[in-house]
Every structure is written in structure tokens, then in C-alpha cells.
mmCIF file of C-alpha atoms in Angstrom:
data_model
loop_
_atom_site.group_PDB
_atom_site.id
_atom_site.type_symbol
_atom_site.label_atom_id
_atom_site.label_comp_id
_atom_site.label_asym_id
_atom_site.label_seq_id
_atom_site.Cartn_x
_atom_site.Cartn_y
_atom_site.Cartn_z
ATOM 1 C CA MET A 14 86.001 20.710 -70.738
ATOM 2 C CA ILE A 15 88.330 21.637 -67.877
ATOM 3 C CA GLU A 16 91.784 20.247 -69.021
ATOM 4 C CA SER A 17 93.847 20.754 -65.900
ATOM 5 C CA ALA A 18 94.233 21.269 -62.271
ATOM 6 C CA ALA A 19 95.651 24.871 -63.155
ATOM 7 C CA GLU A 20 92.663 25.592 -65.159
ATOM 8 C CA PHE A 21 90.489 24.399 -62.687
ATOM 9 C CA ARG A 22 91.996 26.701 -59.823
ATOM 10 C CA GLU A 23 92.174 29.391 -62.575
ATOM 11 C CA LEU A 24 88.460 29.077 -63.461
ATOM 12 C CA ARG A 25 87.409 28.714 -59.669
ATOM 13 C CA GLU A 26 89.456 32.130 -58.639
ATOM 14 C CA SER A 27 88.015 34.130 -61.720
ATOM 15 C CA ASP A 28 85.869 37.020 -61.109
ATOM 16 C CA ASP A 29 84.193 36.319 -64.195
ATOM 17 C CA PRO A 30 81.008 34.955 -63.478
ATOM 18 C CA GLU A 31 80.992 32.988 -66.660
ATOM 19 C CA ARG A 32 84.363 31.539 -66.220
ATOM 20 C CA TYR A 33 83.874 30.931 -62.032
ATOM 21 C CA ASN A 34 80.675 28.985 -63.008
ATOM 22 C CA ARG A 35 82.432 26.569 -65.740
ATOM 23 C CA ALA A 36 84.350 25.372 -62.414
ATOM 24 C CA ALA A 37 80.942 24.027 -60.929
ATOM 25 C CA THR A 38 79.456 22.753 -64.280
ATOM 26 C CA GLU A 39 82.003 21.682 -66.586
ATOM 27 C CA ASN A 40 83.440 18.093 -66.880
ATOM 28 C CA ALA A 41 87.110 16.990 -66.481
ATOM 29 C CA SER A 42 88.818 13.625 -66.962
ATOM 30 C CA LEU A 43 89.127 11.459 -64.121
ATOM 31 C CA ALA A 44 93.053 12.067 -64.380
ATOM 32 C CA THR A 45 92.112 16.044 -63.935
ATOM 33 C CA TRP A 46 89.980 15.425 -60.947
ATOM 34 C CA THR A 47 92.542 13.236 -59.446
ATOM 35 C CA ALA A 48 95.276 15.836 -60.095
ATOM 36 C CA ILE A 49 93.241 18.418 -58.582
ATOM 37 C CA VAL A 50 92.516 16.274 -55.453
ATOM 38 C CA GLN A 51 96.188 15.106 -54.807
ATOM 39 C CA SER A 52 97.766 18.715 -55.375
ATOM 40 C CA MET A 53 95.192 21.341 -54.419
ATOM 41 C CA PRO A 54 93.675 20.545 -50.701
ATOM 42 C CA ASP A 55 92.084 24.108 -50.998
ATOM 43 C CA MET A 56 90.128 22.996 -54.092
ATOM 44 C CA ARG A 57 88.748 19.488 -52.645
ATOM 45 C CA PHE A 58 85.549 21.446 -51.617
ATOM 46 C CA TRP A 59 85.518 23.052 -55.103
ATOM 47 C CA VAL A 60 85.609 19.885 -56.670
ATOM 48 C CA ALA A 61 83.031 18.185 -54.643
ATOM 49 C CA HIS A 62 80.865 20.973 -55.653
ATOM 50 C CA ASN A 63 80.940 20.384 -59.500
ATOM 51 C CA LYS A 64 77.959 18.787 -60.733
ATOM 52 C CA THR A 65 79.950 16.433 -63.212
ATOM 53 C CA VAL A 66 82.502 14.935 -60.739
ATOM 54 C CA PRO A 67 82.316 11.329 -60.774
ATOM 55 C CA ALA A 68 81.095 9.044 -57.926
ATOM 56 C CA SER A 69 84.677 7.648 -57.558
ATOM 57 C CA VAL A 70 86.059 11.020 -56.681
ATOM 58 C CA LEU A 71 83.471 11.806 -54.287
ATOM 59 C CA ALA A 72 84.050 8.574 -52.493
ATOM 60 C CA ALA A 73 87.472 9.548 -51.958
ATOM 61 C CA LEU A 74 86.711 12.711 -50.780
ATOM 62 C CA ALA A 75 84.066 11.089 -48.468
ATOM 63 C CA SER A 76 87.364 10.678 -46.052
ATOM 64 C CA ASP A 77 88.644 13.963 -46.476
ATOM 65 C CA PRO A 78 89.866 15.683 -42.904
ATOM 66 C CA ASP A 79 87.881 18.547 -43.783
ATOM 67 C CA ALA A 80 84.250 18.383 -42.616
ATOM 68 C CA ASN A 81 83.387 20.917 -45.152
ATOM 69 C CA VAL A 82 84.667 18.696 -47.962
ATOM 70 C CA ARG A 83 82.527 15.708 -46.549
ATOM 71 C CA HIS A 84 79.639 17.754 -45.836
ATOM 72 C CA MET A 85 79.204 18.744 -49.348
ATOM 73 C CA VAL A 86 80.022 14.918 -50.625
ATOM 74 C CA ALA A 87 76.775 14.085 -48.196
ATOM 75 C CA GLN A 88 74.831 16.092 -50.325
ATOM 76 C CA LYS A 89 75.536 14.584 -53.498
ATOM 77 C CA ARG A 90 72.714 12.384 -54.862
ATOM 78 C CA LYS A 91 75.218 10.209 -56.972
ATOM 79 C CA ILE A 92 77.437 9.088 -53.975
ATOM 80 C CA ASP A 93 77.340 5.085 -54.025
ATOM 81 C CA PRO A 94 75.733 2.891 -51.022
ATOM 82 C CA ALA A 95 79.300 2.364 -49.386
ATOM 83 C CA THR A 96 79.925 6.302 -49.486
ATOM 84 C CA GLN A 97 76.684 6.675 -48.012
ATOM 85 C CA ARG A 98 77.570 4.416 -45.105
ATOM 86 C CA LEU A 99 81.086 5.855 -44.544
ATOM 87 C CA LEU A 100 79.222 9.052 -43.865
ATOM 88 C CA ALA A 101 76.315 7.772 -41.889
ATOM 89 C CA SER A 102 79.237 7.212 -39.482
ATOM 90 C CA ASP A 103 81.087 10.466 -39.712
ATOM 91 C CA THR A 104 82.288 11.943 -36.304
ATOM 92 C CA ASP A 105 80.620 15.407 -37.646
ATOM 93 C CA THR A 106 76.884 15.908 -36.921
ATOM 94 C CA ALA A 107 76.592 18.530 -39.696
ATOM 95 C CA VAL A 108 77.835 15.998 -42.223
ATOM 96 C CA ARG A 109 75.419 13.314 -40.834
ATOM 97 C CA CYS A 110 72.781 15.907 -41.109
ATOM 98 C CA ALA A 111 73.575 16.669 -44.657
ATOM 99 C CA LEU A 112 73.569 13.114 -45.465
ATOM 100 C CA ALA A 113 70.145 12.281 -43.843
ATOM 101 C CA ARG A 114 68.594 15.192 -46.090
ATOM 102 C CA ASN A 115 70.056 13.382 -49.288
ATOM 103 C CA ALA A 116 67.039 12.047 -51.099
ATOM 104 C CA LYS A 117 68.706 9.048 -52.796
ATOM 105 C CA LEU A 118 69.846 7.148 -49.183
ATOM 106 C CA VAL A 119 70.019 3.270 -49.526
ATOM 107 C CA PRO A 120 67.334 1.655 -46.999
ATOM 108 C CA ASP A 121 70.232 0.677 -44.730
ATOM 109 C CA VAL A 122 71.886 3.945 -44.267
ATOM 110 C CA LEU A 123 68.221 5.797 -43.954
ATOM 111 C CA ASP A 124 67.745 3.166 -40.979
ATOM 112 C CA MET A 125 71.237 3.922 -39.382
ATOM 113 C CA LEU A 126 70.606 7.649 -39.490
ATOM 114 C CA SER A 127 67.085 7.384 -38.121
ATOM 115 C CA HIS A 128 68.801 5.789 -34.984
ATOM 116 C CA ASP A 129 71.482 8.143 -34.959
ATOM 117 C CA THR A 130 72.517 9.705 -31.493
ATOM 118 C CA GLY A 131 71.999 13.065 -32.741
ATOM 119 C CA HIS A 132 68.494 14.513 -32.518
ATOM 120 C CA MET A 133 69.045 16.848 -35.404
ATOM 121 C CA VAL A 134 70.257 13.965 -37.770
ATOM 122 C CA ARG A 135 67.112 12.124 -36.566
ATOM 123 C CA ASP A 136 64.917 14.949 -37.070
ATOM 124 C CA ALA A 137 66.329 15.423 -40.812
ATOM 125 C CA VAL A 138 65.716 11.832 -41.655
ATOM 126 C CA LEU A 139 62.107 12.081 -40.284
ATOM 127 C CA GLN A 140 61.289 15.520 -41.942
ATOM 128 C CA GLU A 141 63.094 14.741 -45.267
ATOM 129 C CA HIS A 142 61.807 11.357 -46.027
ATOM 130 C CA GLN A 143 58.448 11.454 -43.945
ATOM 131 C CA LEU A 144 59.231 8.710 -42.017
ATOM 132 C CA PRO A 145 57.111 7.756 -38.708
ATOM 133 C CA ALA A 146 59.075 8.692 -35.696
ATOM 134 C CA PRO A 147 60.797 5.257 -34.126
ATOM 135 C CA ARG A 148 58.979 4.198 -31.064
ATOM 136 C CA LEU A 149 61.577 4.203 -28.065
ATOM 137 C CA THR A 150 62.431 1.050 -26.238
ATOM 138 C CA GLY A 151 59.765 0.408 -23.296
ATOM 139 C CA GLU A 152 57.148 2.595 -24.695
#
């Protein structure tokens, strides 16, 4: 278990693959995740990358100013419906595309993304979720 923000940074920056991989796979307490997010902005992407990070931390990271962090969050299957809805309205097309490829989308988010203004987002929804192409008005 990762015990502190400092330990997380040390693991993430390690040249030893075994230690480096611990940053992506080991659990930490909610207090530790919160400390990392609050004190180490450069580690937020790697917090979102971790396989055990709680959905509540991912929800907080969904509003991160860094689109790369939001992109990583959008890929996580465990994000809750409110986080999905937030990311479905993201200004960054790549974030919405990543979300569109998420296999665990709730129906209303899937519908939102299938009508997205970006064709790449709509195409990702159709491809990933095997939906029929929506009919355009006036067809």
C-alpha cells in the first residue's frame, strides 16, 4: 500500500520497473490520494492512471485544468454518471472522444455523445457501442 504522497512520487519516478509499476497498481488511502492531488499537480495524471484510485478522486480530477488528466479520467470504467455527464460536456474533443470509447457509459451520456458537435466523438460512439447512425433532421 502506498503510504504517502512522497512515496507515490518516489515510486512513479523510479527507474526500477517493479517500483514504478507499484504507482499504477497499488492502493492508497483516500487521505493519501487527496494529498497527492492537492500538493502535486504534476502527479494528477498518474493518480488517474492508477487502477485502484477511488471514483470520488476521479470525480475531482474530472475538472482538472489539464486536458491530459481529464482524458485519463474519461477512460476509467468506474467513473460515476455525474462524472460522465461532466466529461461529456468537456471543451476538449479528445476528452469527449475518450469518454465515447468508455464501455460503461450510462444511456443519457451515450445519447449526448451520439449527438456531439464533433464528428470524431460521434464516430467513436457509433464504433465502440455499435449503435446505428442517428438520422439527420430532414432525411
